[in-house]
Tab-separated table of C-alpha atoms and ligand atoms in Angstrom:
chain	number	residue	atom	x	y	z
U	158	MET	CA	21.825	12.049	-0.646
U	159	THR	CA	20.551	8.773	-2.080
U	160	GLY	CA	21.248	7.628	-5.616
U	161	GLN	CA	17.556	7.953	-6.470
U	162	ASN	CA	17.348	11.616	-5.400
U	163	GLU	CA	20.450	12.158	-7.429
U	164	LEU	CA	18.687	10.703	-10.474
U	165	ARG	CA	15.663	12.989	-9.970
U	166	GLN	CA	17.981	15.987	-9.837
U	167	ARG	CA	19.798	14.857	-12.931
U	168	ILE	CA	16.483	14.522	-14.801
U	169	ALA	CA	15.518	18.012	-13.607
U	170	ARG	CA	18.844	19.403	-14.895
U	171	MET	CA	18.298	17.604	-18.200
U	172	ILE	CA	14.864	19.233	-18.542
U	173	ALA	CA	16.280	22.656	-17.600
U	174	ALA	CA	18.904	22.271	-20.324
U	175	GLN	CA	16.864	20.758	-23.157
U	176	GLY	CA	13.210	21.372	-22.354
U	177	PRO	CA	10.400	18.998	-21.362
U	178	ILE	CA	10.988	15.287	-22.034
U	179	SER	CA	8.468	12.702	-23.215
U	180	ILE	CA	7.149	10.037	-20.860
U	181	ALA	CA	9.059	7.492	-22.955
U	182	GLN	CA	12.333	9.338	-22.337
U	183	PHE	CA	11.528	9.604	-18.641
U	184	MET	CA	10.859	5.834	-18.469
U	185	THR	CA	14.096	5.025	-20.256
U	186	VAL	CA	16.209	7.078	-17.846
U	187	ALA	CA	14.292	5.981	-14.722
U	188	LEU	CA	14.601	2.292	-15.640
U	189	HIS	CA	17.991	2.084	-17.320
U	190	ASP	CA	20.269	4.960	-16.280
U	191	PRO	CA	23.570	3.153	-15.561
U	192	GLN	CA	24.027	4.858	-12.167
U	193	GLY	CA	20.517	5.238	-10.759
U	194	GLY	CA	18.152	3.347	-13.099
U	195	TYR	CA	15.719	0.926	-11.526
U	196	TYR	CA	16.681	-2.199	-13.478
U	197	ALA	CA	20.319	-1.175	-13.835
U	198	THR	CA	20.865	-1.178	-10.080
U	199	ARG	CA	18.766	-3.981	-8.588
U	200	ASP	CA	16.944	-7.296	-8.757
U	201	PRO	CA	13.331	-6.216	-8.154
U	202	LEU	CA	11.722	-9.655	-8.179
U	203	GLY	CA	10.164	-10.510	-4.865
U	204	ALA	CA	10.854	-7.134	-3.211
U	205	ASP	CA	8.734	-5.010	-5.554
U	206	PHE	CA	6.707	-7.408	-7.682
U	207	ILE	CA	6.402	-11.098	-8.412
U	208	THR	CA	6.116	-12.766	-11.808
U	209	ALA	CA	4.597	-16.045	-13.003
U	210	PRO	CA	7.849	-18.052	-13.256
U	211	GLU	CA	8.676	-17.038	-9.666
U	212	ILE	CA	5.237	-18.265	-8.542
U	213	THR	CA	5.384	-21.784	-10.010
U	214	GLN	CA	7.862	-23.870	-11.987
U	215	ALA	CA	4.921	-25.166	-14.068
U	216	PHE	CA	4.812	-21.848	-15.977
U	217	GLY	CA	8.325	-22.126	-17.442
U	218	GLU	CA	7.973	-25.878	-17.925
U	219	LEU	CA	4.883	-25.481	-20.127
U	220	ILE	CA	6.604	-22.749	-22.129
U	221	GLY	CA	9.614	-25.019	-22.675
U	222	LEU	CA	7.341	-27.767	-23.975
U	223	TRP	CA	5.500	-25.207	-26.114
U	224	CYS	CA	8.804	-24.231	-27.778
U	225	ALA	CA	9.844	-27.848	-28.347
U	226	GLN	CA	6.442	-28.677	-29.860
U	227	VAL	CA	6.432	-25.644	-32.168
U	228	TRP	CA	9.965	-26.558	-33.325
U	229	HIS	CA	8.827	-30.138	-33.960
U	230	ASP	CA	5.722	-28.943	-35.879
U	231	GLN	CA	7.937	-26.923	-38.218
U	232	GLY	CA	9.986	-29.972	-39.194
U	233	GLN	CA	12.697	-29.757	-36.496
U	234	PRO	CA	14.817	-27.095	-38.234
U	235	LYS	CA	18.542	-27.314	-37.348
U	236	PRO	CA	20.245	-25.338	-36.006
U	237	ALA	CA	17.630	-23.260	-34.165
U	238	ARG	CA	17.775	-20.567	-31.520
U	239	VAL	CA	15.762	-19.897	-28.383
U	240	VAL	CA	15.688	-16.265	-27.260
U	241	GLU	CA	14.249	-14.833	-24.074
U	242	LEU	CA	13.599	-11.117	-23.753
U	243	GLY	CA	14.047	-9.717	-20.228
U	244	PRO	CA	14.697	-13.029	-18.452
U	245	GLY	CA	14.618	-11.642	-14.871
U	246	ARG	CA	16.390	-14.172	-12.658
U	247	GLY	CA	16.551	-16.829	-15.394
U	248	THR	CA	13.922	-18.950	-13.652
U	249	LEU	CA	11.603	-19.299	-16.649
U	250	MET	CA	14.461	-20.373	-18.935
U	251	ALA	CA	15.820	-22.879	-16.390
U	252	ASP	CA	12.363	-24.460	-16.002
U	253	ALA	CA	11.791	-24.421	-19.778
U	254	LEU	CA	15.090	-26.123	-20.588
U	255	ARG	CA	14.582	-28.764	-17.889
U	256	ALA	CA	11.122	-29.631	-19.248
U	257	ALA	CA	12.438	-29.661	-22.829
U	258	ARG	CA	14.696	-32.605	-21.928
U	259	LEU	CA	11.645	-34.627	-22.951
U	260	MET	CA	12.715	-33.771	-26.507
U	261	PRO	CA	16.524	-34.253	-26.506
U	262	GLU	CA	16.727	-33.570	-30.262
U	263	PHE	CA	15.470	-30.056	-29.569
U	264	LEU	CA	18.032	-29.309	-26.850
U	265	ALA	CA	20.849	-30.735	-28.957
U	266	ASN	CA	20.131	-28.288	-31.773
U	267	ILE	CA	19.600	-24.924	-30.085
U	268	GLU	CA	21.635	-22.101	-28.744
U	269	VAL	CA	19.984	-19.894	-26.134
U	270	VAL	CA	20.284	-16.109	-26.274
U	271	LEU	CA	19.236	-13.952	-23.320
U	272	VAL	CA	18.382	-10.314	-24.052
U	273	GLU	CA	19.004	-8.363	-20.870
U	274	ALA	CA	19.735	-4.685	-20.236
U	275	SER	CA	20.467	-5.017	-16.518
U	276	PRO	CA	23.938	-6.173	-15.434
U	277	VAL	CA	22.517	-7.158	-12.044
U	278	LEU	CA	19.893	-9.451	-13.581
U	279	ALA	CA	22.295	-10.829	-16.228
U	280	ALA	CA	24.547	-11.941	-13.348
U	281	ALA	CA	21.568	-13.620	-11.639
U	282	GLN	CA	20.667	-15.390	-14.908
U	283	LYS	CA	24.248	-16.680	-15.333
U	284	GLU	CA	24.088	-18.192	-11.873
U	285	THR	CA	20.625	-19.782	-12.378
U	286	LEU	CA	21.547	-21.243	-15.768
U	287	LYS	CA	25.123	-22.330	-15.121
U	288	ASP	CA	24.331	-26.054	-15.311
U	289	CYS	CA	21.610	-25.988	-17.951
U	290	GLY	CA	23.664	-27.897	-20.524
U	291	VAL	CA	23.008	-25.789	-23.647
U	292	PRO	CA	25.152	-23.014	-25.139
U	293	LEU	CA	24.166	-19.605	-23.720
U	294	ARG	CA	24.880	-16.085	-24.889
U	295	TRP	CA	23.845	-12.661	-23.547
U	296	VAL	CA	23.089	-9.556	-25.600
U	297	GLY	CA	21.822	-6.115	-24.597
U	298	SER	CA	19.103	-5.701	-27.210
U	299	VAL	CA	17.084	-7.608	-29.793
U	300	ALA	CA	18.924	-5.765	-32.565
U	301	ASP	CA	22.120	-7.596	-31.545
U	302	ILE	CA	20.767	-10.996	-32.690
U	303	ALA	CA	21.222	-12.013	-36.319
U	304	SER	CA	18.024	-13.435	-37.810
U	305	ASP	CA	19.952	-16.116	-39.674
U	306	ARG	CA	18.115	-19.159	-38.331
U	307	PRO	CA	14.681	-20.233	-37.048
U	308	GLN	CA	14.188	-18.496	-33.738
U	309	LEU	CA	11.761	-19.168	-30.894
U	310	THR	CA	11.408	-16.008	-28.814
U	311	ILE	CA	9.710	-15.907	-25.439
U	312	ALA	CA	8.932	-12.855	-23.329
U	313	ASN	CA	7.102	-12.698	-20.017
U	314	GLU	CA	6.536	-9.234	-18.555
U	315	PHE	CA	9.094	-7.679	-20.916
U	316	PHE	CA	6.953	-5.542	-23.221
U	317	ASP	CA	5.281	-3.685	-20.316
U	318	ALA	CA	8.700	-2.282	-19.372
U	319	LEU	CA	9.278	-0.658	-22.765
U	320	PRO	CA	8.925	3.129	-22.981
U	321	ALA	CA	5.465	4.448	-23.903
U	322	ARG	CA	4.262	7.893	-24.981
U	323	GLN	CA	0.940	9.507	-24.142
U	324	PHE	CA	-1.136	11.915	-26.212
U	325	VAL	CA	-4.209	13.738	-24.886
U	326	ARG	CA	-7.117	14.654	-27.155
U	327	SER	CA	-8.387	18.223	-27.330
U	328	GLU	CA	-10.696	19.944	-29.812
U	329	LYS	CA	-7.655	20.878	-31.885
U	330	GLY	CA	-6.003	17.439	-32.025
U	331	TRP	CA	-3.526	15.410	-29.965
U	332	SER	CA	-1.010	16.978	-27.555
U	333	GLU	CA	1.812	14.978	-26.043
U	334	ARG	CA	1.978	14.655	-22.276
U	335	MET	CA	5.492	15.616	-21.210
U	336	VAL	CA	7.517	15.695	-18.005
U	337	ILE	CA	8.493	19.187	-16.817
U	338	VAL	CA	9.977	20.778	-13.693
U	339	ASP	CA	7.240	22.747	-11.906
U	340	PRO	CA	7.831	26.094	-10.117
U	341	THR	CA	8.509	24.282	-6.820
U	342	GLY	CA	11.281	22.219	-8.433
U	343	ASN	CA	9.334	18.952	-8.595
U	344	LEU	CA	8.830	16.821	-11.679
U	345	ALA	CA	5.282	17.168	-13.049
U	346	PHE	CA	3.218	16.294	-16.105
U	347	ALA	CA	2.231	18.987	-18.613
U	348	LEU	CA	0.823	19.006	-22.119
U	349	ALA	CA	3.096	20.161	-24.910
U	350	PRO	CA	1.715	23.237	-26.690
U	351	ALA	CA	2.123	21.649	-30.125
U	352	VAL	CA	-0.929	19.838	-31.497
U	353	TRP	CA	-0.566	16.776	-33.691
U	354	SER	CA	-3.109	15.423	-36.052
U	355	PHE	CA	-2.645	11.708	-36.684
U	356	ALA	CA	-4.941	8.770	-37.180
U	357	VAL	CA	-5.189	6.425	-34.201
U	358	PRO	CA	-5.800	2.742	-35.019
U	359	PRO	CA	-9.490	2.388	-35.984
U	360	GLU	CA	-10.191	-0.332	-33.376
U	361	ARG	CA	-9.535	2.229	-30.645
U	362	GLY	CA	-12.762	3.936	-31.701
U	363	GLU	CA	-13.686	7.627	-31.839
U	364	ALA	CA	-11.727	9.786	-29.379
U	365	ALA	CA	-13.519	12.293	-27.136
U	366	CYS	CA	-11.897	15.397	-25.630
U	367	GLY	CA	-9.671	14.387	-22.707
U	368	ASP	CA	-9.071	10.832	-23.959
U	369	VAL	CA	-5.511	9.542	-23.636
U	370	TYR	CA	-3.850	7.551	-26.405
U	371	GLU	CA	-0.874	5.643	-25.054
U	372	PHE	CA	1.450	3.648	-27.248
U	373	SER	CA	4.896	2.128	-27.259
U	374	ALA	CA	6.747	2.587	-30.520
U	375	ALA	CA	9.621	0.530	-29.067
U	376	ALA	CA	7.336	-2.468	-28.453
U	377	ALA	CA	5.848	-2.361	-31.951
U	378	SER	CA	9.246	-2.074	-33.593
U	379	ILE	CA	10.695	-5.048	-31.681
U	380	VAL	CA	7.668	-7.169	-32.636
U	381	GLU	CA	8.009	-6.097	-36.264
U	382	ASP	CA	11.659	-7.237	-36.302
U	383	LEU	CA	10.796	-10.565	-34.686
U	384	ALA	CA	7.893	-11.164	-37.068
U	385	ARG	CA	9.993	-10.378	-40.125
U	386	GLY	CA	12.531	-12.984	-39.004
U	387	ILE	CA	9.756	-15.527	-38.329
U	388	ALA	CA	8.172	-14.967	-41.741
U	389	ARG	CA	11.535	-15.411	-43.455
U	390	ALA	CA	13.368	-18.082	-41.454
U	391	GLY	CA	10.655	-19.799	-39.382
U	392	GLY	CA	10.312	-20.068	-35.621
U	393	ALA	CA	7.829	-18.310	-33.375
U	394	ALA	CA	7.335	-15.728	-30.642
U	395	LEU	CA	5.274	-16.128	-27.491
U	396	LEU	CA	4.529	-12.869	-25.677
U	397	ILE	CA	2.861	-12.934	-22.264
U	398	ASP	CA	2.049	-9.791	-20.336
U	399	TYR	CA	-0.661	-7.738	-18.707
U	400	GLY	CA	-2.474	-5.805	-21.350
U	401	TYR	CA	-5.513	-5.227	-23.464
U	402	ALA	CA	-6.687	-6.153	-26.927
U	403	GLY	CA	-6.415	-2.632	-28.304
U	404	THR	CA	-9.839	-1.028	-28.085
U	405	GLY	CA	-10.789	2.210	-26.338
U	406	PHE	CA	-8.572	4.876	-24.803
U	407	GLY	CA	-6.962	5.337	-21.431
U	408	GLU	CA	-3.684	5.619	-19.604
U	409	THR	CA	-2.049	2.690	-17.881
U	410	LEU	CA	1.393	4.014	-16.973
U	411	GLN	CA	2.105	2.897	-13.420
U	412	ALA	CA	4.806	2.855	-10.756
U	413	VAL	CA	5.076	-0.108	-8.405
U	414	GLY	CA	7.358	-0.527	-5.390
U	415	GLY	CA	7.078	-2.875	-2.433
U	416	HIS	CA	4.032	-4.534	-4.095
U	417	GLU	CA	2.136	-1.185	-4.008
U	418	PHE	CA	1.267	1.520	-6.508
U	419	ARG	CA	3.458	4.618	-6.152
U	420	ASP	CA	3.697	8.089	-7.659
U	421	VAL	CA	5.157	7.781	-11.169
U	422	LEU	CA	7.351	10.902	-10.961
U	423	ALA	CA	8.268	11.158	-7.272
U	424	SER	CA	11.361	8.944	-7.056
U	425	PRO	CA	12.690	7.869	-10.437
U	426	GLY	CA	14.870	4.782	-10.177
U	427	GLU	CA	13.211	3.572	-6.978
U	428	ASN	CA	10.039	2.065	-8.451
U	429	ASP	CA	9.228	-0.148	-11.393
U	430	LEU	CA	7.577	1.793	-14.211
U	431	SER	CA	5.410	0.000	-16.742
U	432	ALA	CA	2.435	0.391	-19.046
U	433	HIS	CA	-0.119	-2.217	-20.033
U	434	VAL	CA	0.685	-3.860	-23.340
U	435	ASP	CA	-1.464	-3.020	-26.360
U	436	PHE	CA	-1.716	-6.522	-27.842
U	437	GLY	CA	-3.828	-5.222	-30.725
U	438	ALA	CA	-0.979	-2.968	-31.843
U	439	LEU	CA	1.596	-5.757	-31.452
U	440	ALA	CA	-0.485	-8.270	-33.417
U	441	ARG	CA	-0.950	-5.683	-36.157
U	442	ALA	CA	2.793	-4.974	-36.281
U	443	ALA	CA	3.479	-8.724	-36.598
U	444	ARG	CA	0.953	-9.205	-39.401
U	445	SER	CA	2.185	-6.202	-41.334
U	446	ALA	CA	5.673	-7.748	-41.196
U	447	GLY	CA	4.306	-10.872	-42.905
U	448	ALA	CA	3.680	-13.294	-40.019
U	449	ALA	CA	0.518	-14.986	-38.693
U	450	THR	CA	-0.786	-14.195	-35.192
U	451	PHE	CA	-2.749	-16.257	-32.662
U	452	GLY	CA	-4.554	-14.570	-29.776
U	453	PRO	CA	-4.257	-12.578	-27.667
U	454	ILE	CA	-6.018	-15.019	-25.369
U	455	ALA	CA	-6.332	-14.902	-21.593
U	456	GLN	CA	-3.351	-16.369	-19.738
U	457	GLY	CA	-5.714	-18.626	-17.764
U	458	GLU	CA	-7.187	-20.102	-20.930
U	459	PHE	CA	-3.708	-20.594	-22.405
U	460	LEU	CA	-2.283	-22.358	-19.347
U	461	LEU	CA	-5.350	-24.533	-18.789
U	462	SER	CA	-5.358	-25.693	-22.372
U	463	LEU	CA	-1.658	-26.586	-22.090
U	464	GLY	CA	-2.586	-28.856	-19.167
U	465	ILE	CA	-1.366	-26.868	-16.168
U	466	ARG	CA	-3.881	-28.622	-13.892
U	467	ALA	CA	-2.385	-32.030	-14.727
U	468	ARG	CA	1.070	-30.687	-13.858
U	469	GLU	CA	-0.379	-29.265	-10.629
U	470	GLU	CA	-1.469	-32.755	-9.539
U	471	ILE	CA	2.165	-33.874	-9.658
U	472	LEU	CA	3.662	-30.748	-8.058
U	473	LYS	CA	1.195	-30.213	-5.231
U	474	LYS	CA	2.223	-30.716	-1.636
U	475	PRO	CA	-0.282	-31.113	1.224
U	476	GLY	CA	-1.395	-27.792	2.728
U	477	ARG	CA	0.624	-25.632	0.298
U	478	PRO	CA	-0.975	-23.661	-2.541
U	479	THR	CA	0.699	-24.385	-5.874
U	480	GLY	CA	0.251	-20.821	-7.138
U	481	ILE	CA	-1.557	-22.091	-10.202
U	482	ASP	CA	-4.904	-20.577	-9.170
U	483	ARG	CA	-3.108	-17.255	-8.933
U	484	LEU	CA	-1.922	-17.517	-12.552
U	485	ALA	CA	-5.125	-18.953	-14.019
U	486	ASP	CA	-8.081	-17.510	-12.087
U	487	PRO	CA	-9.922	-14.739	-13.949
U	488	ASP	CA	-9.995	-12.516	-10.850
U	489	GLN	CA	-6.251	-12.877	-10.287
U	490	MET	CA	-3.731	-13.003	-13.170
U	491	GLY	CA	-5.817	-15.241	-15.461
U	492	THR	CA	-7.589	-12.573	-17.507
U	493	LEU	CA	-5.531	-9.400	-17.115
U	494	PHE	CA	-2.518	-11.316	-18.428
U	495	LYS	CA	-2.697	-12.404	-22.043
U	496	ALA	CA	-0.731	-14.521	-24.488
U	497	LEU	CA	-0.023	-13.692	-28.125
U	498	ALA	CA	1.779	-16.067	-30.502
U	499	ILE	CA	3.464	-15.151	-33.787
U	500	LEU	CA	4.267	-17.862	-36.360
U	501	PRO	CA	4.946	-18.236	-40.075
U	502	HIS	CA	1.774	-18.555	-42.180
U	503	SER	CA	2.870	-22.056	-43.188
U	504	ALA	CA	2.981	-23.419	-39.593
U	505	PRO	CA	0.098	-25.218	-37.828
U	506	PRO	CA	-1.561	-23.425	-34.885
U	507	PRO	CA	0.682	-23.569	-31.803
U	508	PRO	CA	-0.313	-25.477	-28.634
U	509	GLY	CA	-2.758	-23.541	-26.465
U	510	PHE	CA	-4.237	-21.463	-29.310
U	511	SER	CA	-6.844	-22.174	-31.914
U	512	ARG	CA	-6.997	-19.870	-34.882
X	607	SAH	N1	10.691	-12.236	-17.508
X	607	SAH	C1	11.086	-12.163	-16.116
X	607	SAH	C2	11.396	-10.730	-15.623
X	607	SAH	C3	10.382	-9.660	-15.883
X	607	SAH	S1	10.954	-8.067	-15.320
X	607	SAH	C4	10.031	-12.829	-15.261
X	607	SAH	O1	8.977	-13.148	-15.771
X	607	SAH	O2	10.292	-13.037	-14.075
X	607	SAH	C5	11.495	-7.287	-16.825
X	607	SAH	C6	12.795	-7.812	-17.377
X	607	SAH	O3	13.087	-7.130	-18.587
X	607	SAH	C7	14.011	-7.608	-16.497
X	607	SAH	O4	14.888	-8.691	-16.688
X	607	SAH	C8	14.589	-6.298	-17.066
X	607	SAH	O5	15.910	-6.060	-16.707
X	607	SAH	C9	14.393	-6.527	-18.538
X	607	SAH	N2	14.330	-5.327	-19.367
X	607	SAH	C10	13.524	-4.251	-19.198
X	607	SAH	N3	13.685	-3.367	-20.202
X	607	SAH	C11	14.611	-3.905	-21.036
X	607	SAH	C12	15.191	-3.475	-22.279
X	607	SAH	N4	14.853	-2.314	-22.842
X	607	SAH	N5	16.105	-4.282	-22.870
X	607	SAH	C13	16.453	-5.478	-22.313
X	607	SAH	N6	15.930	-5.928	-21.143
X	607	SAH	C14	15.033	-5.159	-20.509
């Protein structure tokens, strides 16, 4: 019996004992169960999916310069902190810190905190960053960081991994889509009998019967915490992910393994589970916590305005694609991926964004 089958059976036993579980609970167990969880047990980068920092060093380099510039624009507050959420293999942070050597004052006054749930990936990050020359610290969740100093937080493809819930509209109201065990013993989706009446954000529009409202309370609450810290102590957050601006309805929960879409419920722990990020909801959470927001804008637009083509000229080698088209082209990652920045109201607009 494989570990993954074992996890499916454990989820089935959990449902038998306590009743149907929400999609958010299912995601949490499938991704983070210490024995069989997807992130807890492997490094998925390359084998299952590829991310921007693994495609080109220019991505992390521009983000490093972005952080240094934002810190400079706010009067070079000392000491400051740079935080990365879900740093994968540590590639983005290594590239960012190398590029930030252009501003030695910045590097001399920061500590770097890596927020990582996976022991496997934390070990990879330690290896990648062992010679980076700044103090490093690892924590398991955002709540473990004190907001006692100006903090620059970066996150690439982190928020899509946070648990999301789904509600389906009927004539009576909203019913939550749950995970059950069907009569054949397989995991399946089913609507909870209870009907909720709540107001969805107005920019989503009017819901019709059958529409799905998907949201991640975890994502909004992390952004709210970050924004509260930014409003009080200064700093910024730069969130990059695949997602949408917050209008309309629809479900985006997906399973990916071996660079292909898979069945969400079939083999928990074996595939990456994610949902597109609702940038509208995150921007709203940040503003309600007292911070200013910029974007979301398309990743392509963001990278081009930071000068990624000029960097490409220096990095390119004859006959080898640089990967930059892949990140910036609208029909590749350039439009689906978006960037949102959160800053104090007193700060000037950050590089790459205009208000
Ligand atoms: N940012 C990296 C990796 C993206 S994969 C890159 O661009 O290459 C998602 C990352 O988030 C992984 O490092 C994963 O272990 C981490 N992660 C997912 N859910 C998490 C959670 N709830 N808390 C902390 N880290 C989490």
